[in-house]
mmCIF file of C-alpha atoms in Angstrom:
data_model
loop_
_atom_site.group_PDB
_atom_site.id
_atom_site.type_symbol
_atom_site.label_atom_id
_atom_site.label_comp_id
_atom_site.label_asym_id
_atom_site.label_seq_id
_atom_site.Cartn_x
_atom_site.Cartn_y
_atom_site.Cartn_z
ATOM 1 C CA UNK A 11 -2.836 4.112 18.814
ATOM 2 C CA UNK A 12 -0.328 4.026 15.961
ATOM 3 C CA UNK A 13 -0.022 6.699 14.155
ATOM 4 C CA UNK A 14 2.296 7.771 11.118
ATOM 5 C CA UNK A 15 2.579 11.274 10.084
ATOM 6 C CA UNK A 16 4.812 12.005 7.171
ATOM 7 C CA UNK A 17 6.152 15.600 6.018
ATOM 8 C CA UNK A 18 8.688 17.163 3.967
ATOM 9 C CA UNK A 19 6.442 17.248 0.619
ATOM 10 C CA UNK A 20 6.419 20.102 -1.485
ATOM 11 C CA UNK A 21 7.187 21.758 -4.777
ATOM 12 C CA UNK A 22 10.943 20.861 -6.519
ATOM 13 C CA UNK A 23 12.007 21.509 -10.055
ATOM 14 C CA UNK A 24 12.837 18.336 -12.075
ATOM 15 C CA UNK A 25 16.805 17.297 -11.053
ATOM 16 C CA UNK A 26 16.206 18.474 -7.757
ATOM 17 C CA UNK A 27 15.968 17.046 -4.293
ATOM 18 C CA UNK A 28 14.128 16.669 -1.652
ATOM 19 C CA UNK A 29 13.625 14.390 1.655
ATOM 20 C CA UNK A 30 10.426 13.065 3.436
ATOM 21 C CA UNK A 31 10.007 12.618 6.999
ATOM 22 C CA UNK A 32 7.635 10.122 8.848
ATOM 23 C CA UNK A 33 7.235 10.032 12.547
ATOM 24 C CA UNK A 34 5.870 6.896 13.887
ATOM 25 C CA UNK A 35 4.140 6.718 17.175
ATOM 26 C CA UNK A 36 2.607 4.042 19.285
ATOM 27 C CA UNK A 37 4.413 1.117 18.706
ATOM 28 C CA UNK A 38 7.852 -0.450 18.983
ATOM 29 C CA UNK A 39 9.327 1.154 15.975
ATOM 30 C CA UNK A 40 12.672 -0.747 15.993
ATOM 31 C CA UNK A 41 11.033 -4.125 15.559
ATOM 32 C CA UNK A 42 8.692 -3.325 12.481
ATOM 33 C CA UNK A 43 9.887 -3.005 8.972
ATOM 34 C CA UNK A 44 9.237 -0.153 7.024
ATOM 35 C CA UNK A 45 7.524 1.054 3.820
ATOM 36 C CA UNK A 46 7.554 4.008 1.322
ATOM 37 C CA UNK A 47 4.279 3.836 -1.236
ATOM 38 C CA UNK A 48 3.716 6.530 -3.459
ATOM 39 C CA UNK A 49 -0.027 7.262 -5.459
ATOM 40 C CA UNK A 50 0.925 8.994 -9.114
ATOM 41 C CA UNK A 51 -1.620 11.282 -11.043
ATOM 42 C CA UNK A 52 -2.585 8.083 -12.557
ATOM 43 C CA UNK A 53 -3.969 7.244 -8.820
ATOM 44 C CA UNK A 54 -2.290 3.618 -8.583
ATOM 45 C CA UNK A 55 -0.009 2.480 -5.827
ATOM 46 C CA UNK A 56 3.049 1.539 -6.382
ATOM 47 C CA UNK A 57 5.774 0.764 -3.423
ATOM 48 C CA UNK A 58 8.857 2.563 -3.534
ATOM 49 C CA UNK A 59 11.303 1.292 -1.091
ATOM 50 C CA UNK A 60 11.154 -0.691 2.305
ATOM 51 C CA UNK A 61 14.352 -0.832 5.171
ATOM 52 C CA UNK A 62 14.088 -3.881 7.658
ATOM 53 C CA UNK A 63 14.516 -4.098 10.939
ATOM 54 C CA UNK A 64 18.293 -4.730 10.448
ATOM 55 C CA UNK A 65 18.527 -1.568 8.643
ATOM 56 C CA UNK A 66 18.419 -3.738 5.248
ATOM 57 C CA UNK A 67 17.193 -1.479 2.249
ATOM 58 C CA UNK A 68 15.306 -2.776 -0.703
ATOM 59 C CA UNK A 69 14.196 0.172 -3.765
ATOM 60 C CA UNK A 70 11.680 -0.187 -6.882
ATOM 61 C CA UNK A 71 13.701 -0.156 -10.357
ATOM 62 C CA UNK A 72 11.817 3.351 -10.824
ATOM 63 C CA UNK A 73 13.723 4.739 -8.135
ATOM 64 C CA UNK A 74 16.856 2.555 -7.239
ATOM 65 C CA UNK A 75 20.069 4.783 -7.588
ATOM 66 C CA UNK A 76 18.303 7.920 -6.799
ATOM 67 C CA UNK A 77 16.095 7.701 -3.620
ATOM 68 C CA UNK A 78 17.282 6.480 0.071
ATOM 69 C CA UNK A 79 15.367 5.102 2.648
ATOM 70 C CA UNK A 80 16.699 5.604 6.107
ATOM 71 C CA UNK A 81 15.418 5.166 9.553
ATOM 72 C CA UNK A 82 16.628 6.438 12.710
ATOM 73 C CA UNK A 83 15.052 4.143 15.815
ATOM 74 C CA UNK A 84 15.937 6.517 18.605
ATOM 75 C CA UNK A 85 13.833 9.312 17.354
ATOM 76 C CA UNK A 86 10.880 6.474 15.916
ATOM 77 C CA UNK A 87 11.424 8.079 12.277
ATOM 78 C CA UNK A 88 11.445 7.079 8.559
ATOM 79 C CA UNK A 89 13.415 8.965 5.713
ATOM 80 C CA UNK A 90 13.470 9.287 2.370
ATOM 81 C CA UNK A 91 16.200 11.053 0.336
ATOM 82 C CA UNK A 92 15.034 11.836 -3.053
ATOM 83 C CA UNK A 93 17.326 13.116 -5.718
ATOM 84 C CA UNK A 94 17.412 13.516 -9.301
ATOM 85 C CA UNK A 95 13.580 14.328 -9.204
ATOM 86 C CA UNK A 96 11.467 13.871 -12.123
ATOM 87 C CA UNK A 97 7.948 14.547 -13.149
ATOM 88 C CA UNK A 98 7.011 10.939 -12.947
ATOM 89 C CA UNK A 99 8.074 10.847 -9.730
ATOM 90 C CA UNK A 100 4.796 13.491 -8.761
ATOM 91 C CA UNK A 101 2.828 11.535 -6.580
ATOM 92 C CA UNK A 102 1.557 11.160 -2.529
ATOM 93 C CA UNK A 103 3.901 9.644 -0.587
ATOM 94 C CA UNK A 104 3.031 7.120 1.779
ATOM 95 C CA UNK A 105 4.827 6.093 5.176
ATOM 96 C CA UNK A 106 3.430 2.065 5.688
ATOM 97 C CA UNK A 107 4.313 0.069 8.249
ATOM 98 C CA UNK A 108 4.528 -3.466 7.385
ATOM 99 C CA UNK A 109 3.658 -6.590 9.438
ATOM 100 C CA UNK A 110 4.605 -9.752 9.511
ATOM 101 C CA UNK A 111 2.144 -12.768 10.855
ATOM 102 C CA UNK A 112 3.576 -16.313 10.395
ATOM 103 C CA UNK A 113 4.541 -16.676 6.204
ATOM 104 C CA UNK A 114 2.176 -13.705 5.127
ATOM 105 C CA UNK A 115 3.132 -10.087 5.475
ATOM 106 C CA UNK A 116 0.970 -7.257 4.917
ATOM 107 C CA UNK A 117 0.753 -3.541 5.095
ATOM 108 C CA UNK A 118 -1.276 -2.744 8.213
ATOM 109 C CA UNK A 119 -0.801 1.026 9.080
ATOM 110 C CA UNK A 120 -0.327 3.938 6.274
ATOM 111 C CA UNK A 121 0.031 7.842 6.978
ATOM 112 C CA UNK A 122 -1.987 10.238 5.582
ATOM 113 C CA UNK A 123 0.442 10.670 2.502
ATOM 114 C CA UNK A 124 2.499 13.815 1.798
ATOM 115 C CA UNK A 125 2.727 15.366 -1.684
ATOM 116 C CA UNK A 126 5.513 15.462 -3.826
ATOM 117 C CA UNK A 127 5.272 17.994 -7.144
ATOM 118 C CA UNK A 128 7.821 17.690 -9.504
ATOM 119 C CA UNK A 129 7.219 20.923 -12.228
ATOM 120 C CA UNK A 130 9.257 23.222 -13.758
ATOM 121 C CA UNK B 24 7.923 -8.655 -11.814
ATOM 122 C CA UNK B 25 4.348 -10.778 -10.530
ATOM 123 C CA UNK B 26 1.497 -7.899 -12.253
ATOM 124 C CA UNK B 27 -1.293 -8.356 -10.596
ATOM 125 C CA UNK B 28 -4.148 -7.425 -13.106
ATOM 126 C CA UNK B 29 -7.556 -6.943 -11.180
ATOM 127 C CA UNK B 30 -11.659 -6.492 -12.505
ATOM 128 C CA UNK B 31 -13.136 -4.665 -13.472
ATOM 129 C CA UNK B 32 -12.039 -1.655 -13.176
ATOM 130 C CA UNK B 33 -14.731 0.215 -12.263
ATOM 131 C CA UNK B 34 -18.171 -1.293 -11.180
ATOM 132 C CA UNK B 35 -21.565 0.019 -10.408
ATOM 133 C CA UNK B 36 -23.521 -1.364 -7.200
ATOM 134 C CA UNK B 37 -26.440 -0.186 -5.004
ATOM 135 C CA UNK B 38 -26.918 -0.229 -1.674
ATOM 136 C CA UNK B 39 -27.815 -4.024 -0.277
ATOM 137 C CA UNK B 40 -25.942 -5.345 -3.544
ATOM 138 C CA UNK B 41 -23.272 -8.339 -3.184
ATOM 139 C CA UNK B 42 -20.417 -7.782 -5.555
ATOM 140 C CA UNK B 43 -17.299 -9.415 -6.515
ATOM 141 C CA UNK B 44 -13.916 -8.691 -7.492
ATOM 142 C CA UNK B 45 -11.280 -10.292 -9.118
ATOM 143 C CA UNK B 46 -7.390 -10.283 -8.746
ATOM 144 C CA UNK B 47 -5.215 -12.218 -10.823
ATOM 145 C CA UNK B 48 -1.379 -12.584 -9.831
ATOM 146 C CA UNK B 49 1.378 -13.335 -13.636
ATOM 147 C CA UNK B 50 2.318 -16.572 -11.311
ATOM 148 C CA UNK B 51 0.936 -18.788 -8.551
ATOM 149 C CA UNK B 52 1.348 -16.537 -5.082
ATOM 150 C CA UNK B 53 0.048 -19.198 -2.681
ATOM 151 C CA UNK B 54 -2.194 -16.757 -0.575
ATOM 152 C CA UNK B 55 0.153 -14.192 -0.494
ATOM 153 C CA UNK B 56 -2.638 -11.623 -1.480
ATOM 154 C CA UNK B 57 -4.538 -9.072 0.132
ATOM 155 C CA UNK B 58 -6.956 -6.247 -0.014
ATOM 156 C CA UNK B 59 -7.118 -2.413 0.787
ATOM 157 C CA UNK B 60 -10.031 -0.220 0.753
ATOM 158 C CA UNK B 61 -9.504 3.391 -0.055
ATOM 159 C CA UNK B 62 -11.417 6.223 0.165
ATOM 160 C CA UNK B 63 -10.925 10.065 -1.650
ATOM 161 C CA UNK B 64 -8.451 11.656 -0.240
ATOM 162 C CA UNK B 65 -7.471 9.004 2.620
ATOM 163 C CA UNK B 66 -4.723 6.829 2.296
ATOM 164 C CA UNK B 67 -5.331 3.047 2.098
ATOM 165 C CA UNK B 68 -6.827 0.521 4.657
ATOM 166 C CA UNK B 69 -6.256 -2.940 4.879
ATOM 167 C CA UNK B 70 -8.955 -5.185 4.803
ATOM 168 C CA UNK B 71 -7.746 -8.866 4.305
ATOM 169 C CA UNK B 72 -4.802 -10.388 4.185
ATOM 170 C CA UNK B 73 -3.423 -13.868 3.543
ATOM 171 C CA UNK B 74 -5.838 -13.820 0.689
ATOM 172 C CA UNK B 75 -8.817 -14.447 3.288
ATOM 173 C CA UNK B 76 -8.222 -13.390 7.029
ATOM 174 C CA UNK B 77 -10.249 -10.604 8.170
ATOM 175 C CA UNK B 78 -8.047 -7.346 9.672
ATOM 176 C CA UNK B 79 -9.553 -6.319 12.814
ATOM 177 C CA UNK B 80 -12.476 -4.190 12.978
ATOM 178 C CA UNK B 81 -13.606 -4.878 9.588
ATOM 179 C CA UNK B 82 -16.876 -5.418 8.949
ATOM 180 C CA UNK B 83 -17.935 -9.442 8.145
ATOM 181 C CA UNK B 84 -19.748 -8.443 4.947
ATOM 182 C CA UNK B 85 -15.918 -8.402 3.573
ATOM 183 C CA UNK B 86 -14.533 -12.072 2.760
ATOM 184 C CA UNK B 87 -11.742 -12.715 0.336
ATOM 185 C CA UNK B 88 -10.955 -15.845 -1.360
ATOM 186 C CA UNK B 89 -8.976 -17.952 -3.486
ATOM 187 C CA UNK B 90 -4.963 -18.810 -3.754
ATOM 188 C CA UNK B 91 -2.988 -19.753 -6.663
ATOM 189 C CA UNK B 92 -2.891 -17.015 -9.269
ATOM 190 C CA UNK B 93 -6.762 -16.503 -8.885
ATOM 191 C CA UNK B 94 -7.916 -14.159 -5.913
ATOM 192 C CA UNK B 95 -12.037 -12.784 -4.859
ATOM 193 C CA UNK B 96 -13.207 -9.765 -2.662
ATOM 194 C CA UNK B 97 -16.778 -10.123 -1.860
ATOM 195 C CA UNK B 98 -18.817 -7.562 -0.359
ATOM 196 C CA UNK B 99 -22.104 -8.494 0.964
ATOM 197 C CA UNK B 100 -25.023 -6.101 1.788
ATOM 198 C CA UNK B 101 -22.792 -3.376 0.253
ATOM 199 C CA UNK B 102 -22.864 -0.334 2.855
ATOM 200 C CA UNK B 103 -23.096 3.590 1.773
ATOM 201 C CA UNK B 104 -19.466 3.310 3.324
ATOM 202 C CA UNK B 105 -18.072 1.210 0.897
ATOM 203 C CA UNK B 106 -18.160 2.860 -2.354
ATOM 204 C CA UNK B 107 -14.313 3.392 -2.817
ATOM 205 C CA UNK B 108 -11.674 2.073 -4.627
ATOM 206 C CA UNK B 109 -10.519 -1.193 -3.800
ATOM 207 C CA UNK B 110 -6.571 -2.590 -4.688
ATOM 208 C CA UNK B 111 -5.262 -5.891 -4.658
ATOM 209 C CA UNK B 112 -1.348 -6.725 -3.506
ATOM 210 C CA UNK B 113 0.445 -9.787 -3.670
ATOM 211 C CA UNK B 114 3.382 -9.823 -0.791
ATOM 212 C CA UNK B 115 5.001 -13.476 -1.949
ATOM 213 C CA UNK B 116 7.855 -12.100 -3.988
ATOM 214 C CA UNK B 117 9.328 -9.367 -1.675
ATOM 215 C CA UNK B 118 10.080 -6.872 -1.318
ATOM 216 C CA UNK B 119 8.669 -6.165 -4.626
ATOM 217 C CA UNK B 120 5.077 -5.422 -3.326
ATOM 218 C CA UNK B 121 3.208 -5.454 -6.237
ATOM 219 C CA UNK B 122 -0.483 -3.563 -6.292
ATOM 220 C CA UNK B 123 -3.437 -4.454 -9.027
ATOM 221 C CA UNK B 124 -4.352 -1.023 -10.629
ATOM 222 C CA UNK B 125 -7.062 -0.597 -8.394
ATOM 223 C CA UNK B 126 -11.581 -1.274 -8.816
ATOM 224 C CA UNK B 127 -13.379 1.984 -8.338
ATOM 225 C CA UNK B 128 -16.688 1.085 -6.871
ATOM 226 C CA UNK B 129 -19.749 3.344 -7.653
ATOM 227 C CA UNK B 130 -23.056 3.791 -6.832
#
């Protein structure tokens, strides 16, 4: 069974940091890309970063400059560095795993989302 | 940036009901599309992809359709299960993932 489970969400003051942890179980990690989608206050989704398989990194505008996504394939787990946090930034945080069949490429596994509050 | 601009926004069914809804990509996406079901308080399922493949253990009342810039979910018999809120994402211009702002389905 796959399963995703992030952590590392919390309470931070705007200008702070944080980072978010996913562990990823029941597949071959290594060979998967992987996602970040966050859910705002304004409940849409809206994808944050993504790292390939080679370690290649891709951001959103919203975030580029300020977040890092990292993986670490020996211990099957996702990162993201956050910094410079701002209140627009408040949202769930999703781990996704993306798949690829053929041309088309979806989003096939999510976590359960951890929560990111960004309040004075 | 492809917006993807979905509706409605919110739409009220009853049980048995067969509704559509709509997803419409700023340029042509081939069938780069698909569609996630979520629930309050869970995260986000996928149920089609490639604009109309089925995922796996989703129910055949849910079909998708179209290609282009013009994209259909249709739910058939509607289910007590599937009031949620359902989101559109086009996957053709990567890795900018685009998501319609979402079609809250209500009894």
């Amino acid at each position: 069974e796959v399963l995703l489970v992030e952590s590392g969400g919390g309470l931070v003051q705007p200008g702070g940091s944080l980072r978010l942890s996913c562990a990823a179980s029941g597949f071959t990690f290594s060979s998967y890309d992987m996602h970040w989608v966050r859910q705002g206050t304004e409940n849409g989704l809206e994808w944050v970063s993504t790292i390939g398989t080679a370690g290649d990194t891709y951001y959103a505008g919203s975030v580029k400059g300020r977040f890092t996504i990292s993986r670490e394939n020996a211990k099957n787990s996702l990162y993201l560095q956050m910094t410079s946090l701002r209140a627009g930034d408040t949202a769930v945080y999703f781990c996704v795993r993306g798949h690829a069949t053929g041309l088309k490429y979806y989003f096939d596994y999510w976590g359960q989302g951890t929560l990111v509050t960004v309040s004075s | 940036d492809i917006q993807m601009t979905q509706s409605p926004s919110s739409l009220s069914a009853s049980v048995g009901d067969r509704v559509t809804i709509t997803c419409r990509a700023s340029q042509r996406i081939g069938s780069y599309l698909n569609w996630y079901q979520q629930k309050p308080g869970k995260a986000p399922k996928l149920l089609i992809y490639a604009a109309s493949s089925l995922q796996s253990g989703v129910p055949s009342r849910f079909s998708g359709s179209g290609s282009g810039t013009d994209f259909t979910l249709t739910i058939s018999n509607l289910q007590p299960e599937d009031f949620a809120t359902y989101y559109c994402q086009q996957s053709y211009s990567t890795p900018q993932y685009t998501f319609g702002q979402g079609t809250k389905l209500e009894i």
